[in-house]
XYZ file of C-alpha atoms in Angstrom:
385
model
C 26.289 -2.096 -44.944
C 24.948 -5.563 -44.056
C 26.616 -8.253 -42.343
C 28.591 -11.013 -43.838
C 26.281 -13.698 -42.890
C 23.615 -12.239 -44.611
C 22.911 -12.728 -48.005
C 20.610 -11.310 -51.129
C 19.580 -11.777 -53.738
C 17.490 -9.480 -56.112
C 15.549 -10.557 -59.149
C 14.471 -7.906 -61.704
C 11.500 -8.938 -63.380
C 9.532 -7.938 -66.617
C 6.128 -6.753 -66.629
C 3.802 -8.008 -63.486
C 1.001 -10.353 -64.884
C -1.981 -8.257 -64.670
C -0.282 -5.792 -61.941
C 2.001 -3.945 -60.309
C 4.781 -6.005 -58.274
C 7.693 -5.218 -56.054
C 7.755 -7.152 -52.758
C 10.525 -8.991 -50.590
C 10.404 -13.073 -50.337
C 11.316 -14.250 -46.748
C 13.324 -12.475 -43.805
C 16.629 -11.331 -42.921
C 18.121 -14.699 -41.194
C 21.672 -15.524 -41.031
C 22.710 -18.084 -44.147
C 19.513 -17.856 -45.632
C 19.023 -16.026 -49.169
C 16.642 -13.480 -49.694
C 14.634 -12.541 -52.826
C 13.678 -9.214 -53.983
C 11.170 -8.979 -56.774
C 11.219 -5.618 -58.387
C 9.046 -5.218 -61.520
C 9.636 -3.082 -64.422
C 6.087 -2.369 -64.236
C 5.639 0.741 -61.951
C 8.299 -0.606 -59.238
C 11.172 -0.287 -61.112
C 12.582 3.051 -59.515
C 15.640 3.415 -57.224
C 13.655 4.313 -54.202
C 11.661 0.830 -54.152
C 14.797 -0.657 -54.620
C 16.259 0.571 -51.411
C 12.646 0.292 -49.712
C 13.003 -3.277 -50.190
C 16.771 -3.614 -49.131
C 16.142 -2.134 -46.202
C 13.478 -4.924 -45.705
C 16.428 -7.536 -46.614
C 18.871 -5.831 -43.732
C 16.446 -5.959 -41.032
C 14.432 -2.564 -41.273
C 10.869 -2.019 -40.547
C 8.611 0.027 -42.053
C 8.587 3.276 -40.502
C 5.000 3.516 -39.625
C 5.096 0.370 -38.041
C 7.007 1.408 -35.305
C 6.686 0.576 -31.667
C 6.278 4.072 -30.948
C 4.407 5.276 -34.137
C 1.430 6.501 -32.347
C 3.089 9.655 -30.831
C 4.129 10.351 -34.635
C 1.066 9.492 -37.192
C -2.690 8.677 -36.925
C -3.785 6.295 -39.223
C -7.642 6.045 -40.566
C -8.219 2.353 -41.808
C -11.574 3.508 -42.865
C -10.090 5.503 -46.077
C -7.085 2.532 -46.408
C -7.697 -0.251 -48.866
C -8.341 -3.144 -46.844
C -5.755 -5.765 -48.700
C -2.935 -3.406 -47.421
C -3.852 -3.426 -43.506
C -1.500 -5.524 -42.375
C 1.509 -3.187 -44.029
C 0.505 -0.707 -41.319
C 0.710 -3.389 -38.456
C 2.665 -1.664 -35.155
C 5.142 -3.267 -33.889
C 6.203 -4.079 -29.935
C 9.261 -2.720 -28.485
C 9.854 -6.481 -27.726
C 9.998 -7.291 -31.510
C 11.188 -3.359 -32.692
C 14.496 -1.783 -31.384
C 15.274 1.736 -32.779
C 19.344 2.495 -31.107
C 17.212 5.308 -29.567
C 16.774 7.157 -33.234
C 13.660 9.559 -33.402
C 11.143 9.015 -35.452
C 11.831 10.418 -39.000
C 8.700 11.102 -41.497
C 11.027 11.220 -44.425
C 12.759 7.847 -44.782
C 12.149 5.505 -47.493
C 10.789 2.678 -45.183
C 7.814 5.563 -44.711
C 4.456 4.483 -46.400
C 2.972 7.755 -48.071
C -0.197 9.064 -46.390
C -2.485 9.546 -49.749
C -1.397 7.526 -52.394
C -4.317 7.404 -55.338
C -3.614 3.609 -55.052
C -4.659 2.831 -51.863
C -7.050 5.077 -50.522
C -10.429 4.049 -51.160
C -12.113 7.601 -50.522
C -9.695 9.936 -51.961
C -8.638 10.865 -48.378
C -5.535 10.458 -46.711
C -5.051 6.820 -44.327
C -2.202 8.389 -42.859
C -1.606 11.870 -41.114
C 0.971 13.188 -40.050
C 0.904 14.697 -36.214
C 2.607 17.649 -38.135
C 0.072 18.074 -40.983
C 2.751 19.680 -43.385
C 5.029 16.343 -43.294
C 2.201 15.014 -45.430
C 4.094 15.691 -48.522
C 7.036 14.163 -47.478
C 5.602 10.792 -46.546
C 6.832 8.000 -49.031
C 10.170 9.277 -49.958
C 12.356 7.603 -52.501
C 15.714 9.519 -50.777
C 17.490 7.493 -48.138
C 17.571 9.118 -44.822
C 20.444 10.232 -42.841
C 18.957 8.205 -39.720
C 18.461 5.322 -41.794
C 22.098 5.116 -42.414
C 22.798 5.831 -39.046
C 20.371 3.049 -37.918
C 21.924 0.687 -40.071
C 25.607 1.237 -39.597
C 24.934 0.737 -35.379
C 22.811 -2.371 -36.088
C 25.673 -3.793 -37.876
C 28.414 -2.354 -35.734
C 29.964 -0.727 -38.437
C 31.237 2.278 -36.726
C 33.349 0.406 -34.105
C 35.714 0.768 -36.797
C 36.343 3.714 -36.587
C 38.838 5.449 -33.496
C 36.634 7.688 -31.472
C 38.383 10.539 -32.460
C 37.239 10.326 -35.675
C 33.820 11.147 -34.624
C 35.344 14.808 -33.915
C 35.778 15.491 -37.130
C 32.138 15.219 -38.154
C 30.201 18.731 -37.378
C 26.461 19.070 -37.342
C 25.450 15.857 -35.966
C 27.367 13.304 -38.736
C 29.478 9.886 -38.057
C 32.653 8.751 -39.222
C 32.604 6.905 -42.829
C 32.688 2.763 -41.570
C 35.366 2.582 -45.078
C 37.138 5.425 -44.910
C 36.945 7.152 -41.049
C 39.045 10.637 -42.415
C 35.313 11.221 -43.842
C 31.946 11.794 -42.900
C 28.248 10.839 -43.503
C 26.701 13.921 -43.071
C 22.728 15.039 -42.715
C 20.917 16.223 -45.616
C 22.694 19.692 -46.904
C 25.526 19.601 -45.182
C 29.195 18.066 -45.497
C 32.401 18.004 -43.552
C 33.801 21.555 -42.638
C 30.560 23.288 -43.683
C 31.481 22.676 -47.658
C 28.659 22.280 -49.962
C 27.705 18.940 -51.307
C 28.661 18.206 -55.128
C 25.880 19.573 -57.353
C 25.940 20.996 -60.784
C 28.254 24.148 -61.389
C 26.712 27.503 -60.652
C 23.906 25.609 -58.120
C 23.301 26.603 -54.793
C 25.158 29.142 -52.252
C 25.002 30.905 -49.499
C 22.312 33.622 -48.208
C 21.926 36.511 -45.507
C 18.309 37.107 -44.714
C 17.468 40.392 -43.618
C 14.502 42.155 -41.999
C 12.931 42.532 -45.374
C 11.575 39.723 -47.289
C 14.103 38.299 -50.354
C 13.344 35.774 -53.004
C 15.404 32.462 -53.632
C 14.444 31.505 -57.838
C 15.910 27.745 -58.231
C 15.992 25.490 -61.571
C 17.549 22.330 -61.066
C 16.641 19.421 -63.494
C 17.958 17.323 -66.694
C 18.438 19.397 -69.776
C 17.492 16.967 -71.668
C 14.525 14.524 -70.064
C 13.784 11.245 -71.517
C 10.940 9.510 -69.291
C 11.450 6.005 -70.617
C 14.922 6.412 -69.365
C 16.203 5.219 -65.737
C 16.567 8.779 -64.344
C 17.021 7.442 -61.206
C 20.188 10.032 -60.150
C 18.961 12.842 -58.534
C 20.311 16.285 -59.411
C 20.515 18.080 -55.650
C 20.938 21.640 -55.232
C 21.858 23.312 -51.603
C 21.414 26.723 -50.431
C 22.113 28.116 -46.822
C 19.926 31.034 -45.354
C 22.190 32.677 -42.357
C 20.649 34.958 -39.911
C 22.591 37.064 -36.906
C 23.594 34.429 -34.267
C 20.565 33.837 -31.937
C 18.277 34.692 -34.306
C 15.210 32.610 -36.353
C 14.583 32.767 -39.862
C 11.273 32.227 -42.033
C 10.681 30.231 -44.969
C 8.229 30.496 -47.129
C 7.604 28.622 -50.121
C 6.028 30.138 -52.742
C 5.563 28.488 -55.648
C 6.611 25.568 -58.046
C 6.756 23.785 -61.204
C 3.169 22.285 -61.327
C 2.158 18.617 -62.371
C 5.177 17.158 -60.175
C 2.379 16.666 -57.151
C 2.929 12.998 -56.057
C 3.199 11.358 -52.630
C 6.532 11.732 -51.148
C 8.083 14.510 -54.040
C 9.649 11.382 -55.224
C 10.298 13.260 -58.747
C 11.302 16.587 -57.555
C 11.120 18.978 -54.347
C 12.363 21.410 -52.044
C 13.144 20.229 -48.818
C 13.552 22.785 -46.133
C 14.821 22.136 -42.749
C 14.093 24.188 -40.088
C 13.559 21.979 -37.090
C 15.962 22.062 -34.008
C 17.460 18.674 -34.898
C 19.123 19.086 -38.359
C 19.621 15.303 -38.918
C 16.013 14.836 -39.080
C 14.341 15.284 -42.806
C 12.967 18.662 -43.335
C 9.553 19.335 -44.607
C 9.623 18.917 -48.279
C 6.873 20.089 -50.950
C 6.488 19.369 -54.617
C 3.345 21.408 -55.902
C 2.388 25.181 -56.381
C -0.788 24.130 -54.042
C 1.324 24.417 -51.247
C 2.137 27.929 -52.216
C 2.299 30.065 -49.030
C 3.569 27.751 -46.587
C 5.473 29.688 -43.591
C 7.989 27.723 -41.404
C 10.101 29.690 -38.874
C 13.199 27.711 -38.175
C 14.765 26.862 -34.642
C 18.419 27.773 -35.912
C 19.910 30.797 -37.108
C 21.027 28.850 -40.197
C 18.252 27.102 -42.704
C 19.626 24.573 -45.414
C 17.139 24.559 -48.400
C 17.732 21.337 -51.043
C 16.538 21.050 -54.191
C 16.345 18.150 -56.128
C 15.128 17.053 -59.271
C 15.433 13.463 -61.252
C 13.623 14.409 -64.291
C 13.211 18.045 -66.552
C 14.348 21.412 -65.048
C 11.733 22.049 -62.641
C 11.772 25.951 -60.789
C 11.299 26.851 -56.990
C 10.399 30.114 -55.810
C 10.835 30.574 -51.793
C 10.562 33.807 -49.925
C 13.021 34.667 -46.180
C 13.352 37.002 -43.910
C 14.592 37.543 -39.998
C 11.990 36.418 -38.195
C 13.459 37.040 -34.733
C 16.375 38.463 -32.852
C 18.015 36.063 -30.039
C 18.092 37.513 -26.488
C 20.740 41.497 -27.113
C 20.891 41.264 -30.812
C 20.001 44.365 -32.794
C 18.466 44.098 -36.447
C 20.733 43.124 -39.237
C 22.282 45.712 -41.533
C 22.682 43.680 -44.250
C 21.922 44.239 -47.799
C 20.064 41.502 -50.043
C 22.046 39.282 -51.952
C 21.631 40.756 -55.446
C 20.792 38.319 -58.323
C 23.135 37.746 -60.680
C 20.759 36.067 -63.529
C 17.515 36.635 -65.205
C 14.935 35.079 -62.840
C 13.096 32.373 -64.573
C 9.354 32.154 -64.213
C 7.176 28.655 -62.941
C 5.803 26.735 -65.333
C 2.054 27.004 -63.382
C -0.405 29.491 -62.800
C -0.527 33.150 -60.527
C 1.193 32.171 -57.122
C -1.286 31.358 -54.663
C -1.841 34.007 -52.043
C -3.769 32.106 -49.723
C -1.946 29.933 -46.871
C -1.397 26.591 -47.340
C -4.973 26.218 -49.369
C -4.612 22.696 -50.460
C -3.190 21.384 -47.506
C -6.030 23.063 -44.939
C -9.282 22.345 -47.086
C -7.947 18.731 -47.251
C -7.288 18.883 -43.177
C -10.627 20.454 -42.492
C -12.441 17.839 -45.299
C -11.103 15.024 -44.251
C -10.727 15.389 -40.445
C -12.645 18.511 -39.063
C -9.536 19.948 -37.916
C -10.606 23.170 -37.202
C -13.055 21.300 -34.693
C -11.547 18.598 -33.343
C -10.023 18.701 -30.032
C -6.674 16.384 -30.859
C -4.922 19.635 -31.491
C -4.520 23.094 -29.378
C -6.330 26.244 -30.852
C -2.538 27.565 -31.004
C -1.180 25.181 -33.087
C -4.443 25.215 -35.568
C -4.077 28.532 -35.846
C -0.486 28.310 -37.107
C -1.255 25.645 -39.154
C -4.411 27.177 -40.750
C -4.501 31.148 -39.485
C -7.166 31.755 -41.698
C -8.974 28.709 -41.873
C -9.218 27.690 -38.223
C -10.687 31.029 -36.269
């Protein structure tokens, strides 16, 4: 939503001359217009496209952030050097966030490693948590970023506060119609899943044993000269005993969908404490093996997909018991359909290979004192001894 004194005005070109354009012309100022360029040439996808209206309404990038530093570390050394100044940190004189946290998967995010732009094949951007690095650079529009945008503009003042009751698991009352919701990723009003393709998604008890979650979402038919630029989204809730924590592991995945920000395809997974922040998201079989142990006794998994059927493979189980609770008696959910196999190589049993060689490559992480032995140790048990 952006105010009514504030006009755009986008321009869809052809083919760049020589390269690759998308870029905004001016600022957001009151009576002024404001000119996106948006090539067909490698910029014409639906994620640039909002990455650039957010630009037009006022938002920063992410990165740039007054507050940035307690988030990401940036290495200018592997950065090209033309594209410093998109990494520029703002003041909190010049940047005002409505007190939002910090959210590494929002479209206004940079990626970390893009080919593009690093000079030495290693990443100019990490992540304070090493496995957001995937999810830097996404083409999905954030629940915060709507949030940020509707206070800017004061859109929610129209809305009676008792709307706001309505709205479970940390959503806000819809500025055009307040009987509904914007909800976070994975959820909507009165715990009902979001619209996705029949048969996709549902509901799961983990256990103390381990259980398997097989996903295909995807186009039947996928034509890559097409716009594809609707994602197909499927979601899945993992329910423990109340109290309790569940892990996540993802196992495997279609391979040769491995790009900055899974802006093709993914799994996100959200297991942090605040459930309106993105969840870690992963796109490649590398990442095979990656545990996450969630703060809630609920996890929503989303799957997503804007080109061919792509399959997921994740792993849960009860991790721990809140404070009383005895173990679960439940049986595993029993599948109902032939399980479908990924379209890569033997699942990786090693933890989180890709993502700790690059870590200990690229940044000595094993040695460096930045981080606590603890947390190295989760992030790399057998890596970082």
């Amino acid at each position: 939503m952006v105010s009514k004194s504030l006009k755009s005005e986008i321009y869809s070109k052809g083919q760049g001359v020589g390269y690759r354009r998308c870029w905004l012309l001016g600022t957001s100022r009151k009576n002024w217009w404001n000119s996106i360029y948006v090539t067909r040439d490698g910029c014409g996808y639906i994620g640039l496209g909002l990455h650039e209206l957010g630009h037009t309404i006022g938002l920063y990038h992410t990165q740039s952030r007054h507050d940035r530093d307690n988030y990401i570390t940036l290495h200018y050394e592997n950065l090209v050097y033309d594209w410093h100044d998109q990494f520029n940190k703002e003041s909190e004189s010049t940047n005002y966030n409505y007190n939002i946290t910090y959210d590494y998967g929002t479209v206004m995010h940079y990626s970390g490693a893009s080919p593009g732009l690093s000079t030495t094949g290693k990443p100019y951007m990490m992540p304070h948590d090493p496995k957001y690095l995937p999810t830097l650079g996404s083409y999905i529009l954030s629940f915060y970023e709507k949030l940020m945008v509707n206070l800017h503009y004061k859109c929610l003042d129209k809305c009676p506060k008792e709307s706001w009751k309505k709205c479970e698991n940390g959503g806000f009352p819809h500025p055009r119609d307040c009987s509904k919701c914007i909800c976070p990723s994975g959820y909507v009003r009165n715990n009902l899943f979001d619209l996705q393709p029949p048969g996709c998604g549902k509901e799961l008890t983990a256990t103390d044993e381990y259980q398997e979650l097989w996903d295909v979402v995807g186009q039947e038919s996928y034509d890559r000269y097409a716009a594809n630029d609707d994602f197909y989204f499927c979601n899945y809730w993992i329910r423990g005993p109340p109290g309790s924590k569940i892990e996540v592991i993802f196992q495997n995945y279609t391979e040769s969908l491995d790009y900055p920000g899974c802006v093709w395809a993914g799994v996100e997974i959200k297991t942090l404490e605040d459930q309106r922040h993105t969840g870690y998201r992963f796109c490649s079989p590398e990442y095979g093996g990656t545990s996450l142990i969630s703060e809630h006794d609920m996890v929503p998994v989303i799957t997503y997909s804007r080109v061919y059927k792509v399959t997921s493979l994740l792993r849960y189980k009860i991790h721990s018991y809140g404070s009383g609770k005895t173990k679960s008696t439940s049986k595993p959910v029993s599948e109902k359909t032939p399980r479908p196999t990924p379209t890569t190589a033997t699942t990786k049993k090693c933890y989180t290979r890709l993502l700790c060689t690059l870590l200990r490559r690229s940044f000595k992480f094993c040695e460096t004192t930045k981080y606590d032995f603890n947390f190295k140790k989760k992030v790399c048990p057998y890596y970082c001894d």
